[in-house]
Amino acid sequence: DCARAIQQAFEAFNLASRETLQVRIGLDAGEPVADHNDLFGATVQMAARLCQSAEPDTIVVSQALGSLVPDRSRLVSLGPKILKGFARPVEAYAVAWR
């Protein structure tokens, strides 16, 4: 819901602005490693790689996060994605936010 709200806020901003802003959002579920007010670990890396794989104005989530979404009708399968730093392909989903 938060990621959808972010995309909707950018869409509203773009309607009133001459300059268009586009955001890509990648999300994963898991426990990050906290150190010196920063976050690290596989969860953070997965989210970053999913974000890099996303098209502008999209939200891409991992299978781990997708399994936690109560209304899966908003998820569109993108199939397995090969992501740098991960040995196996990751099942990814786009989130319909409009």
Backbone as ProteinMPNN parsed JSONL, in Angstrom:
{"seq_chain_A": "DCARAIQQAFEAFNLASRETLQVRIGLDAGEPVADHNDLFGATVQMAARLCQSAEPDTIVVSQALGSLVPDRSRLVSLGPKILKGFARPVEAYAVAWR", "coords_chain_A": {"N_chain_A": [[0.822, -1.196, 0.0], [1.975, 1.242, 0.75], [3.97, 1.648, -1.216], [2.347, 1.803, -3.477], [0.961, 4.161, -2.823], [3.065, 5.992, -2.939], [3.705, 5.923, -5.695], [1.27, 6.875, -6.719], [1.265, 9.458, -5.646], [3.419, 10.61, -7.027], [2.371, 10.493, -9.582], [0.23, 12.297, -9.322], [1.698, 14.621, -8.776], [3.027, 14.907, -11.224], [0.933, 15.583, -12.926], [0.489, 18.227, -12.338], [2.824, 19.512, -12.933], [5.476, 20.797, -15.003], [7.727, 19.358, -15.292], [8.425, 15.976, -15.458], [8.487, 13.352, -13.147], [9.72, 10.119, -12.557], [9.504, 7.038, -10.876], [11.051, 4.067, -9.736], [10.326, 1.157, -7.94], [11.508, -1.332, -5.81], [10.916, -4.202, -3.892], [11.437, -6.415, -1.13], [10.957, -9.065, 1.23], [12.082, -9.671, 4.504], [14.732, -9.959, 6.947], [16.723, -7.254, 7.441], [20.202, -6.342, 7.916], [21.282, -4.263, 10.393], [23.514, -1.558, 10.81], [25.383, 1.013, 12.104], [23.383, 3.044, 11.589], [22.55, 2.275, 9.035], [21.368, -0.01, 6.51], [21.912, -3.404, 5.585], [22.578, -6.527, 3.832], [21.06, -9.562, 2.447], [18.321, -9.126, 1.975], [18.11, -6.357, 1.551], [19.808, -6.116, -0.662], [18.39, -7.701, -2.517], [16.025, -6.176, -2.822], [17.149, -3.861, -3.949], [18.18, -4.876, -6.373], [15.811, -5.758, -7.601], [14.579, -3.312, -7.904], [16.328, -2.124, -9.752], [15.723, -3.705, -11.941], [13.208, -2.934, -12.589], [10.792, -1.201, -14.609], [10.36, 2.323, -15.383], [8.022, 4.004, -13.246], [6.984, 1.714, -12.043], [6.322, -0.942, -9.669], [8.109, -3.502, -8.317], [8.087, -6.651, -6.844], [9.428, -9.273, -4.775], [8.975, -12.881, -4.736], [8.826, -13.685, -2.099], [7.803, -11.408, -0.785], [5.49, -11.065, -2.275], [4.0, -13.285, -1.516], [3.0, -12.471, 0.88], [1.085, -10.601, 0.382], [-2.262, -9.778, 0.77], [-4.29, -9.411, -1.197], [-3.834, -10.845, -3.947], [-4.592, -10.367, -6.51], [-3.696, -7.999, -7.491], [-1.15, -8.439, -8.307], [1.113, -9.051, -10.931], [2.622, -11.547, -12.674], [6.038, -11.534, -13.462], [7.644, -13.482, -14.145], [10.597, -15.597, -13.74], [13.487, -13.848, -12.685], [16.844, -13.136, -13.42], [19.128, -12.073, -11.206], [21.83, -9.978, -10.368], [24.279, -11.169, -8.158], [22.761, -13.14, -6.985], [22.304, -16.576, -6.8], [20.253, -18.172, -7.838], [17.452, -17.838, -10.128], [14.946, -15.355, -9.461], [11.584, -15.285, -8.652], [9.474, -12.798, -9.742], [7.163, -10.064, -9.312], [4.997, -7.615, -10.708], [3.345, -4.829, -9.307], [0.078, -3.777, -9.587], [-0.883, -0.508, -9.532], [-2.465, 1.574, -10.306]], "CA_chain_A": [[0.0, 0.0, 0.0], [2.855, 2.42, 0.798], [4.59, 1.812, -2.53], [1.286, 2.294, -4.362], [0.715, 5.561, -2.461], [4.191, 6.768, -3.47], [3.525, 6.05, -7.151], [0.107, 7.736, -6.957], [1.67, 10.829, -5.335], [4.225, 11.089, -8.152], [1.454, 10.69, -10.707], [-0.475, 13.556, -9.057], [2.693, 15.683, -8.958], [3.304, 15.054, -12.654], [-0.198, 16.254, -13.569], [0.559, 19.662, -12.045], [4.189, 19.986, -13.135], [6.027, 20.708, -16.356], [8.801, 18.362, -15.232], [7.898, 14.666, -15.072], [9.344, 12.493, -12.33], [9.337, 8.709, -12.591], [10.147, 6.293, -9.798], [11.03, 2.597, -9.762], [10.348, 0.664, -6.569], [11.753, -2.76, -5.655], [10.671, -4.6, -2.504], [11.62, -7.799, -0.701], [10.614, -9.283, 2.638], [13.121, -10.364, 5.239], [15.396, -9.229, 8.025], [17.98, -6.618, 7.052], [21.236, -6.203, 8.936], [21.461, -2.847, 10.718], [24.841, -1.206, 11.314], [25.7, 2.447, 12.006], [22.256, 3.743, 10.949], [22.403, 1.858, 7.646], [20.857, -1.382, 6.387], [22.668, -4.262, 4.677], [22.148, -7.912, 3.799], [20.43, -10.117, 1.244], [17.012, -8.494, 1.76], [18.357, -5.037, 0.977], [20.349, -6.347, -2.002], [17.305, -8.177, -3.374], [15.168, -5.023, -3.128], [17.895, -2.988, -4.866], [18.243, -5.525, -7.697], [14.459, -5.709, -8.168], [14.389, -1.921, -8.304], [17.092, -1.933, -10.991], [15.07, -4.437, -13.024], [11.881, -2.363, -12.821], [10.587, -0.119, -15.567], [9.893, 3.532, -14.701], [6.63, 4.022, -12.767], [6.516, 0.392, -11.639], [6.688, -1.539, -8.387], [8.435, -4.922, -8.502], [8.28, -7.318, -5.556], [9.892, -10.658, -4.811], [7.988, -13.899, -4.379], [8.706, -13.66, -0.634], [6.873, -10.347, -0.426], [4.22, -11.352, -2.949], [3.229, -14.278, -0.752], [2.427, -11.789, 2.044], [0.045, -9.671, -0.067], [-3.569, -10.416, 0.925], [-5.039, -9.371, -2.455], [-2.857, -11.173, -4.984], [-5.093, -9.983, -7.832], [-2.935, -6.813, -7.894], [0.188, -8.867, -8.723], [1.261, -9.58, -12.284], [3.881, -12.289, -12.718], [7.061, -11.146, -14.431], [8.452, -14.669, -14.355], [11.864, -15.597, -13.007], [14.476, -12.836, -13.083], [18.221, -13.399, -13.011], [19.598, -10.853, -10.564], [23.239, -9.975, -9.992], [24.548, -11.481, -6.761], [21.894, -14.214, -6.508], [22.624, -17.793, -7.546], [19.071, -18.7, -8.529], [16.482, -16.828, -10.585], [13.966, -14.932, -8.46], [10.241, -15.029, -9.169], [9.148, -11.395, -9.468], [5.797, -9.625, -9.644], [4.709, -6.194, -10.768], [2.158, -4.487, -8.533], [-0.805, -2.83, -10.238], [-1.122, 0.549, -8.565], [-3.413, 2.575, -10.827]], "C_chain_A": [[0.865, 1.259, 0.0], [3.488, 2.686, -0.563], [3.567, 2.323, -3.547], [1.003, 3.769, -4.09], [1.832, 6.469, -2.987], [4.021, 6.983, -4.967], [2.358, 6.976, -7.469], [0.443, 9.201, -6.668], [2.529, 11.41, -6.457], [3.348, 11.338, -9.375], [0.698, 12.01, -10.539], [0.465, 14.745, -9.244], [2.905, 15.958, -10.44], [2.162, 15.748, -13.396], [-0.12, 17.768, -13.413], [1.934, 20.262, -12.344], [4.601, 19.887, -14.599], [7.114, 19.647, -16.429], [8.227, 17.051, -14.707], [8.934, 13.896, -14.266], [8.808, 11.073, -12.388], [10.162, 7.954, -11.563], [10.003, 4.8, -10.064], [11.125, 2.153, -8.314], [10.552, -0.843, -6.595], [11.631, -3.122, -4.186], [10.898, -6.093, -2.297], [11.229, -7.887, 0.768], [11.738, -10.061, 3.301], [13.747, -9.452, 6.27], [16.682, -8.591, 7.515], [18.95, -6.587, 8.225], [21.452, -4.715, 9.161], [22.857, -2.62, 11.3], [25.084, 0.271, 11.064], [24.638, 3.219, 11.218], [22.122, 3.451, 9.46], [21.918, 0.411, 7.637], [21.627, -2.123, 5.306], [21.996, -5.633, 4.605], [21.409, -8.287, 2.536], [19.087, -9.466, 0.943], [17.17, -7.137, 1.081], [18.89, -5.176, -0.448], [19.268, -6.803, -2.978], [16.398, -7.017, -3.777], [15.853, -4.095, -4.129], [17.945, -3.583, -6.27], [16.871, -5.54, -8.378], [14.147, -4.302, -8.658], [15.11, -1.648, -9.626], [16.417, -2.608, -12.176], [13.721, -3.839, -13.42], [11.903, -1.314, -13.929], [10.188, 1.136, -14.793], [8.402, 3.431, -14.357], [6.103, 2.654, -12.38], [7.017, 0.023, -10.251], [6.935, -3.012, -8.66], [8.74, -5.521, -7.138], [8.739, -8.753, -5.778], [8.75, -11.603, -4.488], [7.763, -13.903, -2.869], [7.717, -12.587, -0.193], [5.507, -10.589, -1.049], [3.363, -12.333, -2.182], [2.573, -13.659, 0.478], [1.296, -10.83, 1.674], [-1.313, -10.352, 0.01], [-4.366, -10.472, -0.384], [-4.072, -9.579, -3.612], [-3.342, -10.815, -6.382], [-4.373, -8.739, -8.353], [-1.538, -7.165, -8.403], [0.156, -9.463, -10.117], [2.622, -10.261, -12.355], [4.788, -11.757, -13.816], [7.96, -12.331, -14.765], [9.74, -14.599, -13.552], [12.821, -14.555, -13.575], [15.845, -13.266, -12.574], [18.771, -12.082, -12.491], [21.042, -11.003, -10.122], [23.377, -10.244, -8.494], [23.692, -12.593, -6.178], [22.061, -15.436, -7.414], [21.448, -18.313, -8.365], [18.188, -17.574, -9.046], [15.434, -16.57, -9.496], [12.64, -14.673, -9.146], [9.848, -13.618, -8.76], [7.739, -11.068, -9.944], [5.76, -8.111, -9.739], [3.421, -5.955, -9.984], [1.353, -3.463, -9.315], [-1.17, -1.749, -9.226], [-2.09, 1.611, -9.052], [-4.821, 2.11, -10.624]], "O_chain_A": [[0.533, 2.237, -0.67], [3.534, 3.831, -1.011], [3.885, 3.173, -4.378], [0.825, 4.546, -5.028], [1.569, 7.588, -3.428], [4.174, 8.103, -5.456], [2.447, 7.782, -8.395], [-0.039, 10.093, -7.366], [2.38, 12.582, -6.802], [3.57, 12.295, -10.117], [0.54, 12.76, -11.502], [0.07, 15.764, -9.811], [2.955, 17.114, -10.861], [2.401, 16.431, -14.392], [-0.611, 18.507, -14.266], [2.171, 21.428, -12.026], [4.139, 19.013, -15.334], [7.389, 19.101, -17.497], [7.615, 17.019, -13.639], [10.1, 13.802, -14.649], [7.603, 10.846, -12.284], [11.358, 8.197, -11.402], [8.972, 4.335, -10.551], [11.91, 2.704, -7.542], [9.853, -1.555, -7.316], [12.179, -2.432, -3.327], [10.595, -6.916, -3.161], [11.181, -6.872, 1.462], [12.279, -11.002, 2.72], [13.33, -8.306, 6.439], [17.635, -9.299, 7.19], [18.562, -6.782, 9.377], [21.77, -3.984, 8.222], [23.323, -3.373, 12.156], [24.999, 0.729, 9.925], [24.963, 3.959, 10.29], [21.632, 4.291, 8.705], [22.043, -0.303, 8.632], [21.954, -1.566, 4.258], [20.968, -5.863, 5.243], [21.161, -7.45, 1.668], [18.745, -9.273, -0.224], [16.44, -6.816, 0.143], [18.472, -4.44, -1.342], [19.227, -6.353, -4.123], [16.041, -6.889, -4.948], [15.21, -3.598, -5.054], [17.77, -2.862, -7.253], [16.778, -5.355, -9.592], [13.523, -4.125, -9.705], [14.552, -1.007, -10.517], [16.531, -2.128, -13.304], [13.159, -4.191, -14.457], [12.906, -0.635, -14.147], [9.722, 1.03, -13.658], [7.625, 2.838, -15.105], [4.89, 2.443, -12.386], [7.984, 0.586, -9.736], [6.058, -3.699, -9.183], [9.54, -4.983, -6.372], [8.478, -9.36, -6.817], [7.69, -11.182, -4.024], [6.638, -14.102, -2.409], [6.884, -12.832, 0.68], [4.48, -10.344, -0.415], [2.136, -12.231, -2.192], [1.675, -14.265, 1.062], [0.62, -10.303, 2.558], [-1.511, -11.396, -0.612], [-5.041, -11.465, -0.654], [-3.555, -8.621, -4.185], [-2.586, -10.944, -7.346], [-4.438, -8.454, -9.549], [-0.817, -6.288, -8.879], [-0.711, -10.273, -10.445], [3.653, -9.629, -12.124], [4.36, -11.556, -14.953], [8.901, -12.217, -15.549], [9.953, -13.664, -12.781], [12.946, -14.403, -14.79], [15.983, -13.708, -11.433], [18.872, -11.101, -13.228], [21.429, -12.032, -9.568], [22.691, -9.635, -7.673], [23.86, -12.96, -5.016], [21.97, -15.335, -8.637], [21.635, -18.835, -9.464], [18.171, -16.482, -8.478], [15.092, -17.461, -8.718], [12.579, -13.922, -10.12], [9.883, -13.275, -7.578], [7.202, -11.706, -10.85], [6.404, -7.41, -8.959], [2.515, -6.788, -10.0], [1.87, -2.404, -9.672], [-1.715, -2.057, -8.166], [-2.497, 2.472, -8.271], [-5.762, 2.811, -10.995]]}, "name": "protein", "num_of_chains": 1, "seq": "DCARAIQQAFEAFNLASRETLQVRIGLDAGEPVADHNDLFGATVQMAARLCQSAEPDTIVVSQALGSLVPDRSRLVSLGPKILKGFARPVEAYAVAWR"}
